[in-house]
mmCIF file of C-alpha atoms and ligand atoms in Angstrom:
data_model
loop_
_atom_site.group_PDB
_atom_site.id
_atom_site.type_symbol
_atom_site.label_atom_id
_atom_site.label_comp_id
_atom_site.label_asym_id
_atom_site.label_seq_id
_atom_site.Cartn_x
_atom_site.Cartn_y
_atom_site.Cartn_z
ATOM 1 C CA UNK Y 1412 0.000 0.000 0.000
ATOM 2 C CA UNK Y 1413 1.475 3.369 -0.944
ATOM 3 C CA UNK Y 1414 1.436 6.164 1.613
ATOM 4 C CA UNK Y 1415 -0.046 9.227 -0.092
ATOM 5 C CA UNK Y 1416 1.613 11.422 2.552
ATOM 6 C CA UNK Y 1417 5.133 10.002 2.019
ATOM 7 C CA UNK Y 1418 6.381 12.972 -0.082
ATOM 8 C CA UNK Y 1419 5.142 15.483 2.542
ATOM 9 C CA UNK Y 1420 6.559 13.357 5.382
ATOM 10 C CA UNK Y 1421 9.886 13.241 3.549
ATOM 11 C CA UNK Y 1422 9.935 17.041 3.260
ATOM 12 C CA UNK Y 1423 8.891 17.583 6.916
ATOM 13 C CA UNK Y 1424 11.523 15.011 7.907
ATOM 14 C CA UNK Y 1425 14.332 17.235 6.591
ATOM 15 C CA UNK Y 1426 13.962 19.251 9.776
ATOM 16 C CA UNK Y 1427 16.080 17.418 12.346
ATOM 17 C CA UNK Y 1428 14.498 17.237 15.791
ATOM 18 C CA UNK Y 1429 15.068 15.716 19.172
ATOM 19 C CA UNK Y 1430 12.748 13.148 20.705
ATOM 20 C CA UNK Y 1431 10.597 13.577 23.808
ATOM 21 C CA UNK Y 1432 8.235 11.417 25.807
ATOM 22 C CA UNK Y 1433 5.031 13.365 26.548
ATOM 23 C CA UNK Y 1434 3.116 12.115 29.561
ATOM 24 C CA UNK Y 1435 0.046 12.953 31.607
ATOM 25 C CA UNK Y 1436 -2.352 11.508 34.150
ATOM 26 C CA UNK Y 1437 -5.705 10.450 32.704
ATOM 27 C CA UNK Y 1438 -9.157 10.788 34.293
ATOM 28 C CA UNK Y 1439 -8.740 7.381 36.033
ATOM 29 C CA UNK Y 1440 -5.412 8.419 37.542
ATOM 30 C CA UNK Y 1441 -3.433 6.250 35.107
ATOM 31 C CA UNK Y 1442 -0.322 7.504 33.297
ATOM 32 C CA UNK Y 1443 -0.400 7.957 29.520
ATOM 33 C CA UNK Y 1444 2.755 8.540 27.503
ATOM 34 C CA UNK Y 1445 3.756 8.778 23.864
ATOM 35 C CA UNK Y 1446 6.822 9.548 21.786
ATOM 36 C CA UNK Y 1447 6.805 12.977 20.117
ATOM 37 C CA UNK Y 1448 9.125 15.029 17.954
ATOM 38 C CA UNK Y 1449 6.826 18.040 17.475
ATOM 39 C CA UNK Y 1450 8.282 19.868 20.498
ATOM 40 C CA UNK Y 1451 8.979 23.579 20.012
ATOM 41 C CA UNK Y 1452 9.982 26.233 22.475
ATOM 42 C CA UNK Y 1453 7.591 29.197 22.213
ATOM 43 C CA UNK Y 1454 8.115 31.949 24.794
ATOM 44 C CA UNK Y 1455 10.496 32.891 27.594
ATOM 45 C CA UNK Y 1456 8.171 35.190 29.583
ATOM 46 C CA UNK Y 1457 5.917 33.491 30.292
ATOM 47 C CA UNK Y 1458 7.823 30.241 29.718
ATOM 48 C CA UNK Y 1459 5.792 28.423 27.051
ATOM 49 C CA UNK Y 1460 6.384 25.404 24.839
ATOM 50 C CA UNK Y 1461 4.238 23.348 22.511
ATOM 51 C CA UNK Y 1462 3.911 19.951 20.939
ATOM 52 C CA UNK Y 1463 1.202 18.540 18.699
ATOM 53 C CA UNK Y 1464 -0.945 15.467 19.289
ATOM 54 C CA UNK Y 1465 -2.621 13.547 16.480
ATOM 55 C CA UNK Y 1466 -6.392 13.269 16.997
ATOM 56 C CA UNK Y 1467 -6.385 9.530 16.167
ATOM 57 C CA UNK Y 1468 -3.781 8.596 18.787
ATOM 58 C CA UNK Y 1469 -5.025 6.366 21.615
ATOM 59 C CA UNK Y 1470 -3.831 8.867 24.262
ATOM 60 C CA UNK Y 1471 -5.606 11.807 22.586
ATOM 61 C CA UNK Y 1472 -8.587 12.071 24.989
ATOM 62 C CA UNK Y 1473 -6.326 11.797 28.030
ATOM 63 C CA UNK Y 1474 -4.187 14.734 26.884
ATOM 64 C CA UNK Y 1475 -7.288 16.738 25.941
ATOM 65 C CA UNK Y 1476 -8.708 16.288 29.459
ATOM 66 C CA UNK Y 1477 -5.527 16.619 31.534
ATOM 67 C CA UNK Y 1478 -4.642 19.905 33.227
ATOM 68 C CA UNK Y 1479 -0.988 19.455 32.480
ATOM 69 C CA UNK Y 1480 1.718 17.270 31.005
ATOM 70 C CA UNK Y 1481 5.400 16.469 31.327
ATOM 71 C CA UNK Y 1482 7.991 16.269 28.550
ATOM 72 C CA UNK Y 1483 11.161 14.242 29.000
ATOM 73 C CA UNK Y 1484 13.770 14.940 26.303
ATOM 74 C CA UNK Y 1485 15.657 11.755 25.443
ATOM 75 C CA UNK Y 1486 19.388 11.180 25.319
ATOM 76 C CA UNK Y 1487 21.352 9.397 22.588
ATOM 77 C CA UNK Y 1488 21.141 5.974 24.264
ATOM 78 C CA UNK Y 1489 17.338 6.025 24.714
ATOM 79 C CA UNK Y 1490 16.104 4.747 21.339
ATOM 80 C CA UNK Y 1491 14.401 1.802 23.066
ATOM 81 C CA UNK Y 1492 12.258 4.185 25.145
ATOM 82 C CA UNK Y 1493 11.306 6.113 22.024
ATOM 83 C CA UNK Y 1494 10.262 2.887 20.271
ATOM 84 C CA UNK Y 1495 8.406 1.692 23.351
ATOM 85 C CA UNK Y 1496 6.203 4.788 23.582
ATOM 86 C CA UNK Y 1497 5.660 5.012 19.814
ATOM 87 C CA UNK Y 1498 3.771 1.706 19.891
ATOM 88 C CA UNK Y 1499 0.213 0.862 20.813
ATOM 89 C CA UNK Y 1500 -0.282 -0.215 24.479
ATOM 90 C CA UNK Y 1501 3.312 0.419 25.592
ATOM 91 C CA UNK Y 1502 4.583 -1.347 28.698
ATOM 92 C CA UNK Y 1503 3.583 1.018 31.545
ATOM 93 C CA UNK Y 1504 6.248 3.029 33.349
ATOM 94 C CA UNK Y 1505 7.533 1.227 36.419
ATOM 95 C CA UNK Y 1506 8.049 3.110 39.698
ATOM 96 C CA UNK Y 1507 11.813 3.119 39.253
ATOM 97 C CA UNK Y 1508 11.535 4.865 35.875
ATOM 98 C CA UNK Y 1509 9.776 8.116 36.772
ATOM 99 C CA UNK Y 1510 9.462 10.978 39.204
ATOM 100 C CA UNK Y 1511 6.616 13.405 39.815
ATOM 101 C CA UNK Y 1512 6.994 17.170 40.086
ATOM 102 C CA UNK Y 1513 4.145 19.706 40.267
ATOM 103 C CA UNK Y 1514 1.427 18.571 37.841
ATOM 104 C CA UNK Y 1515 1.333 14.872 38.709
ATOM 105 C CA UNK Y 1516 2.535 13.822 35.258
ATOM 106 C CA UNK Y 1517 5.452 11.353 35.293
ATOM 107 C CA UNK Y 1518 8.881 12.585 34.156
ATOM 108 C CA UNK Y 1519 11.409 9.974 33.092
ATOM 109 C CA UNK Y 1520 14.279 9.874 35.557
ATOM 110 C CA UNK Y 1521 16.625 9.348 32.653
ATOM 111 C CA UNK Y 1522 16.491 12.431 30.403
ATOM 112 C CA UNK Y 1523 18.611 15.289 29.090
ATOM 113 C CA UNK Y 1524 15.923 17.847 29.927
ATOM 114 C CA UNK Y 1525 12.564 17.766 31.681
ATOM 115 C CA UNK Y 1526 9.585 20.118 31.593
ATOM 116 C CA UNK Y 1527 6.515 19.982 33.794
ATOM 117 C CA UNK Y 1528 3.738 22.098 32.267
ATOM 118 C CA UNK Y 1529 0.266 23.366 32.973
ATOM 119 C CA UNK Y 1530 -1.984 23.558 29.911
ATOM 120 C CA UNK Y 1531 -1.921 27.151 28.636
ATOM 121 C CA UNK Y 1532 -3.982 26.762 25.414
ATOM 122 C CA UNK Y 1533 -5.179 24.043 23.059
ATOM 123 C CA UNK Y 1534 -5.499 24.886 19.346
ATOM 124 C CA UNK Y 1535 -7.125 22.530 16.844
ATOM 125 C CA UNK Y 1536 -5.034 22.379 13.686
ATOM 126 C CA UNK Y 1537 -6.070 19.916 10.987
ATOM 127 C CA UNK Y 1538 -5.604 16.337 12.214
ATOM 128 C CA UNK Y 1539 -3.603 17.488 15.268
ATOM 129 C CA UNK Y 1540 -4.158 19.651 18.342
ATOM 130 C CA UNK Y 1541 -1.393 22.041 19.391
ATOM 131 C CA UNK Y 1542 -0.909 21.734 23.150
ATOM 132 C CA UNK Y 1543 0.714 24.890 24.490
ATOM 133 C CA UNK Y 1544 2.073 24.388 27.988
ATOM 134 C CA UNK Y 1545 3.288 26.848 30.609
ATOM 135 C CA UNK Y 1546 6.492 25.514 32.120
ATOM 136 C CA UNK Y 1547 6.177 25.315 35.901
ATOM 137 C CA UNK Y 1548 9.439 23.453 36.482
ATOM 138 C CA UNK Y 1549 12.304 22.307 34.266
ATOM 139 C CA UNK Y 1550 15.856 21.028 34.306
ATOM 140 C CA UNK Y 1551 18.557 20.004 31.833
ATOM 141 C CA UNK Y 1552 22.003 18.419 31.717
ATOM 142 C CA UNK Y 1553 24.891 18.202 29.240
ATOM 143 C CA UNK Y 1554 24.323 14.673 27.974
ATOM 144 C CA UNK Y 1555 24.107 13.952 24.233
ATOM 145 C CA UNK Y 1556 20.635 14.108 22.646
ATOM 146 C CA UNK Y 1557 18.808 11.497 20.626
ATOM 147 C CA UNK Y 1558 18.258 13.060 17.193
ATOM 148 C CA UNK Y 1559 15.524 12.198 14.688
ATOM 149 C CA UNK Y 1560 16.117 13.007 11.035
ATOM 150 C CA UNK Y 1561 14.636 11.612 7.813
ATOM 151 C CA UNK Y 1562 12.680 8.921 9.721
ATOM 152 C CA UNK Y 1563 15.815 7.625 11.447
ATOM 153 C CA UNK Y 1564 17.458 8.014 14.841
ATOM 154 C CA UNK Y 1565 20.916 9.571 15.066
ATOM 155 C CA UNK Y 1566 23.132 9.656 18.110
ATOM 156 C CA UNK Y 1567 24.837 12.899 18.933
ATOM 157 C CA UNK Y 1568 25.804 16.133 17.270
ATOM 158 C CA UNK Y 1569 28.964 17.438 15.697
ATOM 159 C CA UNK Y 1570 29.601 21.087 16.425
ATOM 160 C CA UNK Y 1571 30.486 23.281 13.472
HETATM 161 C C1 LIG F 1407 9.878 9.726 16.029
HETATM 162 C C2 LIG F 1407 8.415 9.807 16.326
HETATM 163 C C3 LIG F 1407 7.825 11.033 16.567
HETATM 164 C C4 LIG F 1407 6.453 11.138 16.837
HETATM 165 N N1 LIG F 1407 5.919 12.356 17.081
HETATM 166 C C5 LIG F 1407 4.607 12.480 17.365
HETATM 167 C C6 LIG F 1407 4.034 13.739 17.691
HETATM 168 O O1 LIG F 1407 4.708 14.749 17.723
HETATM 169 N N2 LIG F 1407 2.708 13.766 17.965
HETATM 170 C C7 LIG F 1407 1.927 12.646 17.942
HETATM 171 O O2 LIG F 1407 0.706 12.741 18.190
HETATM 172 N N3 LIG F 1407 2.444 11.436 17.656
HETATM 173 C C8 LIG F 1407 3.750 11.316 17.377
HETATM 174 N N4 LIG F 1407 4.291 10.102 17.108
HETATM 175 C C9 LIG F 1407 3.418 8.923 17.094
HETATM 176 C C10 LIG F 1407 3.086 8.460 18.497
HETATM 177 O O3 LIG F 1407 4.240 8.161 19.245
HETATM 178 C C11 LIG F 1407 2.151 7.215 18.392
HETATM 179 O O4 LIG F 1407 1.063 7.541 17.615
HETATM 180 C C12 LIG F 1407 1.680 6.860 19.769
HETATM 181 O O5 LIG F 1407 2.763 6.401 20.525
HETATM 182 C C13 LIG F 1407 0.628 5.794 19.929
HETATM 183 O O6 LIG F 1407 0.297 5.106 18.860
HETATM 184 P P1 LIG F 1407 -1.226 4.955 18.407
HETATM 185 O O7 LIG F 1407 -1.433 6.077 17.427
HETATM 186 O O8 LIG F 1407 -1.227 3.603 17.772
HETATM 187 O O9 LIG F 1407 -2.101 5.066 19.597
HETATM 188 C C14 LIG F 1407 5.665 9.968 16.848
HETATM 189 C C15 LIG F 1407 6.254 8.728 16.631
HETATM 190 C C16 LIG F 1407 7.622 8.647 16.377
HETATM 191 C C17 LIG F 1407 8.253 7.293 16.145
#
C-alpha cells in the first residue's frame, strides 16, 4: 500500500528534531505517555512550549482532558524508550523509571531535559491539536541528545 503522505513526510523530515516522551495523568489516575518530535519552544516570559498530538492517537482524549503534562527529552542511548512509547499499548512506566513534580505527570528519571507544564492553550489544527504548555518546572544536563532526522534516529551532534 502506498502512503499518499510520504512525499510530505519526507519534506517535513528534513527538519532534524530531538525526541521527547510526553506524559500525563488520565481521568482514572493512570499515566499515559507517547513519543513525540513536534516539540517547540515558544516563549520565555511566560515560559511556554508546545507539541502537537494527532487526533487519532489512543492517548488523545487523556491529553485533551488533563490539566498538564510532562515532557522528558531523550538522550542518545534512549532509542528503546522512544520505540516503546511510539507503539500501541506500551509497557507502563515502572516506579523506578519516573518521578513526579508539580502537575502529577510522570517525568522519566533518565532524560537530558525535563519540563513539567500546565496547559496554557489548546489549538485545533487539521488532524492534530497544538498543546501549548506553561512551564512550571524544568531542568537540563549536558548529555548527548537522541536526534531524529529523515525517519531515522541519530546519536549525537557534531559542532560546526
Ligand atoms: C519519532 C516519532 C515522533 C512522533 N511524534 C509524534 C508527535 O509529535 N505527535 C503525535 O501525536 N504522535 C507522534 N508520534 C506517534 C506516536 O508516538 C504514536 O502515535 C503513539 O505512541 C501511539 O500510537 P497509536 O497512534 O497507535 O495510539 C511519533 C512517533 C515517532 C516514532
